[in-house]
XYZ file of C-alpha atoms in Angstrom:
415
model
C 128.847 148.090 40.094
C 126.461 146.614 43.357
C 128.924 145.149 46.212
C 128.781 141.512 47.225
C 127.772 142.580 50.945
C 125.629 144.672 49.818
C 123.430 142.392 47.435
C 123.106 140.437 50.318
C 119.533 139.558 50.980
C 118.872 140.562 55.243
C 118.500 137.261 55.161
C 121.587 135.779 54.239
C 123.347 139.110 56.102
C 121.139 137.784 59.673
C 122.471 134.709 58.337
C 126.373 135.609 58.585
C 126.330 137.525 61.750
C 124.793 134.932 63.703
C 127.327 132.388 62.478
C 129.820 135.032 63.150
C 128.492 135.252 67.135
C 128.733 131.168 67.277
C 132.263 130.964 66.336
C 133.744 134.081 68.285
C 131.769 132.910 71.256
C 132.241 128.796 71.016
C 135.868 130.168 70.244
C 136.087 131.871 73.906
C 134.113 129.363 75.745
C 136.540 127.036 74.488
C 139.750 129.525 75.223
C 137.438 129.882 79.340
C 138.147 125.731 79.609
C 142.233 126.433 78.669
C 142.331 128.908 81.496
C 140.006 126.474 83.526
C 142.384 123.550 83.024
C 145.389 124.871 83.669
C 144.914 127.263 86.364
C 145.452 124.629 88.893
C 148.695 122.926 87.575
C 149.863 127.291 87.441
C 149.209 127.534 91.789
C 150.046 123.639 93.105
C 154.030 125.625 93.682
C 151.999 128.246 95.495
C 149.693 125.761 97.295
C 151.944 123.690 98.814
C 155.237 126.492 99.779
C 152.504 128.144 101.278
C 150.384 124.864 102.890
C 147.339 126.786 101.746
C 144.365 124.360 104.365
C 147.265 121.786 105.211
C 147.957 121.303 101.151
C 150.030 117.668 100.387
C 150.858 116.420 97.474
C 148.967 113.850 97.672
C 145.781 116.551 97.983
C 146.765 118.613 94.921
C 146.979 114.655 93.346
C 143.199 113.943 94.671
C 141.503 117.846 93.694
C 143.712 117.662 89.919
C 142.245 113.976 90.468
C 138.777 115.428 90.689
C 138.950 118.388 88.839
C 138.443 116.284 85.917
C 136.489 113.452 87.187
C 133.679 116.305 86.801
C 135.209 117.029 83.377
C 134.764 113.753 82.531
C 131.474 113.424 83.783
C 130.328 116.495 82.150
C 131.812 114.516 78.523
C 130.167 111.676 79.245
C 126.360 113.610 79.919
C 126.612 115.974 77.420
C 125.047 114.532 73.861
C 121.715 112.925 75.640
C 121.271 116.352 77.262
C 122.155 118.739 74.047
C 119.744 116.357 72.230
C 117.203 116.957 74.301
C 117.129 120.196 75.958
C 119.271 121.919 72.297
C 122.728 122.855 72.192
C 122.368 126.606 73.255
C 120.408 125.913 76.344
C 122.911 123.142 77.235
C 126.224 125.369 76.865
C 124.788 128.138 78.507
C 124.072 126.632 81.237
C 127.643 125.054 81.107
C 129.519 128.422 81.845
C 127.004 129.112 84.022
C 127.729 126.750 86.298
C 131.586 126.015 86.066
C 131.347 130.069 86.209
C 129.625 130.323 90.104
C 131.321 127.226 91.547
C 134.941 128.333 90.448
C 134.131 132.199 91.875
C 133.431 129.946 95.432
C 137.034 128.004 94.846
C 139.013 131.070 97.278
C 136.628 130.532 99.641
C 136.557 126.598 100.878
C 137.264 126.283 104.124
C 139.351 122.917 103.973
C 140.991 120.638 101.562
C 138.053 119.278 101.271
C 135.727 121.286 100.477
C 138.246 122.824 98.206
C 138.540 119.615 95.875
C 134.496 118.863 95.676
C 133.867 122.484 94.332
C 136.678 121.910 91.980
C 134.953 118.786 91.364
C 131.643 120.858 91.013
C 133.110 123.504 89.021
C 135.167 120.528 86.474
C 131.039 118.842 85.326
C 129.794 122.321 83.928
C 133.056 122.671 82.062
C 132.930 119.468 80.650
C 129.906 119.806 78.800
C 131.883 123.189 76.969
C 134.586 121.603 74.805
C 131.808 118.747 72.851
C 128.857 121.431 72.361
C 131.043 124.094 71.294
C 133.436 122.111 68.559
C 130.082 120.984 67.392
C 127.993 123.796 67.051
C 131.640 124.785 65.135
C 132.435 122.354 62.943
C 128.534 122.638 61.849
C 129.878 125.958 59.945
C 132.959 125.223 58.293
C 132.878 122.723 54.802
C 134.061 118.686 54.261
C 137.679 120.181 52.645
C 137.794 122.569 56.221
C 137.503 119.503 58.928
C 140.449 119.606 60.200
C 141.334 122.983 60.777
C 138.006 123.375 61.695
C 138.994 121.167 65.103
C 142.933 122.521 65.309
C 141.296 126.188 64.732
C 138.541 126.022 67.621
C 140.923 124.287 69.838
C 143.784 127.616 69.780
C 140.890 129.534 72.303
C 141.918 126.154 74.640
C 145.874 127.414 74.618
C 145.394 131.505 74.003
C 143.392 130.592 77.642
C 146.037 128.912 78.978
C 148.304 131.463 78.049
C 146.316 133.838 79.412
C 146.848 131.773 83.367
C 149.849 131.448 82.395
C 150.287 135.294 81.984
C 148.527 136.354 85.477
C 150.160 133.729 87.024
C 153.053 135.097 87.096
C 151.576 138.582 87.844
C 149.879 137.487 90.768
C 152.419 134.765 92.694
C 150.812 134.330 96.127
C 148.363 136.159 95.214
C 146.760 132.789 93.536
C 142.757 133.784 94.250
C 142.791 136.658 91.692
C 142.825 133.544 89.085
C 139.630 131.892 90.180
C 137.930 135.574 90.612
C 139.318 136.709 86.801
C 137.781 132.854 85.727
C 134.113 133.097 87.187
C 133.777 136.379 87.015
C 134.414 136.307 82.631
C 132.577 133.033 82.355
C 128.989 135.202 84.000
C 129.880 137.919 81.851
C 130.345 135.533 78.045
C 127.181 133.582 79.841
C 124.992 137.081 79.035
C 126.017 137.603 76.001
C 126.179 133.380 75.347
C 121.853 134.463 76.202
C 120.883 137.452 74.327
C 123.751 136.616 71.292
C 124.125 132.632 70.218
C 121.482 131.010 67.868
C 120.303 127.117 68.785
C 121.854 125.836 66.086
C 120.324 125.120 62.882
C 121.705 120.628 63.190
C 119.368 120.377 65.583
C 116.488 122.323 64.628
C 116.459 120.501 61.227
C 116.726 117.055 63.610
C 113.880 118.082 65.664
C 111.282 119.530 63.582
C 112.038 115.842 60.904
C 109.976 113.121 62.321
C 112.785 110.584 60.478
C 115.511 111.802 62.979
C 117.547 108.214 65.673
C 120.193 108.409 66.898
C 122.960 106.200 66.225
C 123.817 103.272 68.820
C 127.302 103.194 70.220
C 127.177 99.155 68.498
C 127.413 100.589 65.503
C 131.121 101.581 65.912
C 131.579 98.013 67.235
C 130.719 96.094 63.252
C 133.701 95.255 61.729
C 133.100 98.706 59.247
C 134.393 100.858 61.271
C 135.796 98.181 64.612
C 139.620 98.846 63.747
C 139.275 102.517 63.229
C 137.447 102.339 66.476
C 139.850 100.097 68.651
C 142.429 102.884 67.607
C 140.912 106.824 67.943
C 140.027 105.128 71.664
C 143.700 104.572 71.959
C 144.905 107.478 70.106
C 142.615 110.215 71.858
C 143.179 108.109 75.744
C 147.611 109.210 75.259
C 146.923 112.280 73.479
C 144.252 114.069 76.167
C 146.731 111.973 78.729
C 149.486 114.848 77.867
C 147.484 116.760 77.596
C 145.880 117.174 81.096
C 149.153 115.469 82.703
C 151.624 118.363 81.223
C 149.405 121.168 81.617
C 148.786 120.446 85.412
C 152.193 119.289 86.868
C 154.667 120.829 84.540
C 155.731 123.937 86.420
C 156.427 120.589 89.300
C 157.808 119.167 87.774
C 159.951 121.526 85.966
C 160.568 122.784 89.515
C 161.488 119.217 91.123
C 164.000 119.786 88.534
C 165.786 122.645 90.673
C 164.157 125.550 88.151
C 162.804 128.194 90.171
C 158.340 128.379 90.554
C 158.994 131.534 87.648
C 161.002 129.759 85.143
C 158.755 126.649 86.315
C 155.628 128.797 85.036
C 157.086 130.968 82.840
C 157.911 127.135 81.320
C 154.118 126.600 80.802
C 152.929 129.857 79.368
C 156.025 128.682 76.471
C 153.620 125.371 76.426
C 151.299 126.098 75.489
C 151.936 129.163 72.994
C 153.491 126.530 70.917
C 149.932 124.465 71.980
C 148.276 127.881 69.093
C 150.912 127.461 66.610
C 150.978 123.653 66.268
C 146.668 124.018 66.675
C 147.902 126.692 63.429
C 149.769 124.804 61.733
C 148.787 120.913 62.317
C 145.351 121.670 60.253
C 146.939 122.981 57.952
C 149.212 120.207 56.746
C 146.778 117.676 57.829
C 144.339 119.432 55.485
C 147.112 119.063 52.416
C 149.261 116.096 53.384
C 146.402 114.130 54.405
C 145.868 113.481 58.502
C 146.734 110.230 59.167
C 150.226 111.190 58.018
C 150.281 113.883 60.312
C 149.233 112.774 63.079
C 151.420 110.201 62.952
C 154.491 112.851 62.779
C 152.407 114.411 65.121
C 153.530 112.137 67.711
C 157.526 111.089 66.485
C 158.140 114.458 67.055
C 156.198 114.397 70.754
C 158.446 111.943 71.661
C 161.715 113.118 70.298
C 160.453 116.558 72.562
C 159.243 114.775 75.751
C 162.526 112.765 76.554
C 164.851 115.266 75.754
C 162.867 117.628 78.778
C 163.636 114.600 81.363
C 166.931 116.156 80.669
C 168.066 118.982 82.858
C 169.837 122.180 80.884
C 171.570 125.130 81.902
C 170.909 127.840 79.101
C 167.436 129.399 79.074
C 166.907 129.841 74.812
C 167.437 125.974 74.835
C 164.844 125.014 77.265
C 162.255 127.955 75.582
C 162.945 126.076 72.007
C 162.869 122.680 73.499
C 159.754 123.315 75.268
C 157.842 125.682 72.692
C 158.865 122.994 70.392
C 156.540 120.145 72.687
C 153.785 122.362 72.455
C 153.293 123.039 69.255
C 153.214 119.236 68.695
C 152.336 116.912 72.194
C 148.311 118.955 71.256
C 147.998 118.863 68.198
C 148.535 115.603 67.951
C 145.262 114.928 70.247
C 143.517 117.106 68.014
C 144.027 115.341 64.730
C 142.748 112.427 65.966
C 139.230 114.301 66.747
C 140.000 115.434 62.708
C 140.933 112.124 61.621
C 137.385 111.297 62.677
C 135.503 113.919 62.282
C 137.364 112.787 58.019
C 137.153 108.928 57.878
C 133.034 108.500 59.350
C 130.425 108.919 57.651
C 127.822 111.508 58.849
C 125.586 108.999 59.798
C 127.970 107.955 62.675
C 130.302 111.162 62.899
C 128.232 112.313 66.038
C 128.729 108.471 67.435
C 132.008 108.051 67.332
C 133.029 111.586 68.603
C 131.423 111.617 71.467
C 132.784 108.217 72.273
C 136.405 109.115 71.342
C 135.539 112.675 74.149
C 134.486 109.947 76.161
C 137.135 107.463 76.196
C 140.155 110.338 75.581
C 139.148 111.660 78.952
C 139.964 109.084 80.516
C 142.968 109.940 80.216
C 142.742 113.018 81.386
C 142.158 111.672 84.748
C 145.081 108.991 84.912
C 148.035 111.532 83.699
C 147.855 113.864 85.872
C 146.879 111.619 88.296
C 150.110 108.976 87.846
C 152.382 111.568 87.130
C 151.548 112.980 90.794
C 152.227 109.759 92.620
C 155.688 109.679 90.770
C 155.586 113.739 92.303
C 154.359 112.211 95.489
C 156.958 109.912 95.137
C 160.130 112.486 95.052
C 160.525 111.080 91.053
C 158.445 113.555 89.034
C 161.840 114.504 87.962
C 162.546 112.205 85.042
C 160.324 109.750 85.492
C 157.420 112.064 84.794
C 158.183 112.599 80.963
C 159.825 109.505 80.397
C 156.307 108.389 81.606
C 155.082 110.520 79.341
C 157.558 109.479 76.499
C 156.269 106.645 76.937
C 152.992 107.185 76.524
C 153.029 109.394 73.356
C 155.117 105.676 71.752
C 151.586 104.844 72.585
C 149.865 106.616 70.868
C 151.480 106.897 67.747
C 151.142 103.084 67.309
C 147.488 103.237 68.002
C 147.597 106.064 64.794
C 149.951 103.376 62.937
C 147.177 100.893 62.712
C 143.845 103.502 61.716
C 143.506 102.822 58.144
C 143.338 105.837 55.202
C 140.892 108.847 56.847
C 139.624 108.286 52.930
C 139.669 104.284 53.005
C 135.222 104.045 54.754
C 133.977 108.588 54.833
C 131.515 107.685 52.398
C 130.954 103.938 53.451
C 126.667 103.796 53.733
C 126.190 102.971 57.790
C 127.027 99.215 58.761
C 124.125 97.195 58.812
């Protein structure tokens, strides 16, 4: 009997190969972003302890904020550029941009230059995740949309785990973390140049004379406004938690009285929990419903974040709470994106995802900024965790207002 693989035509085998390269390379790109956006949080305690370039807690807050401002700029600009230049070219260019400027960060001669380099690297970084998620989503059937989002985002937390492990090894030699990331990014960009195919959806859209872009105002019409407001608020709160925790958790734990190695280890444990949560969250959401699962995830996040405000003498208890925090906090945010793909019809789905990502990025800037202000004021612990728990409550409330994810999935565009 002829096997299934051998019975495929050369064209089918070629398509399978291109799809595989797309999945692998997009996942790795998201992994690089996870590595980069956690690296600053991992080294802030060292930078402040050694007074690198005379850096203060206020300087660290500014650098973290500007890094995320760059990410927000990249995320906002990615849509129009991808439509004009193509997703493949934009993704490769973005990886090269953030890799080159990441390599330059250890060479900065002042706090200002350090911050500027992080800002520019952030612009390239901000474009990577939306393009990667879009290309990955095009390779998944509708019934697996929650898993498409959550499994792709496991790359982010895998990168964060790698950063945490390396940070524990290099200690004061933090420059190595940036050199590894920059070099790895350039290697991946080279592989993408030769192996990453252009999105078939983009090619079809360019060839279709009737293709048109849906304006943002479409989301403000009655058919979508209720869902839009809930998604925007939930995305804002979710990304505030993700970026706030990844940037400041080691410092918050250090302020609570835990030694620096233990504090950095918690970043590793947190993101290991994030990987598990993404896998489990996607499976549960596809089976039990996205809205209900997201509500449960935000509710448990409130409990876990509140628990972290209490100093724990048991390492096992501490690791368990931090791990569970990662399980629920990080996947709650990604489930909001999964809700968008399930609720909105194809005609407005891309616009809805873009708006959710763009508004969520504002939260990614606000989170580290407010937490940094609390740290600078000397009240990072426990008030940082009180702040995070309150944010999770607001995220829960936002999801509670959302319509059922299947109610308008088949509704034609309004107007």
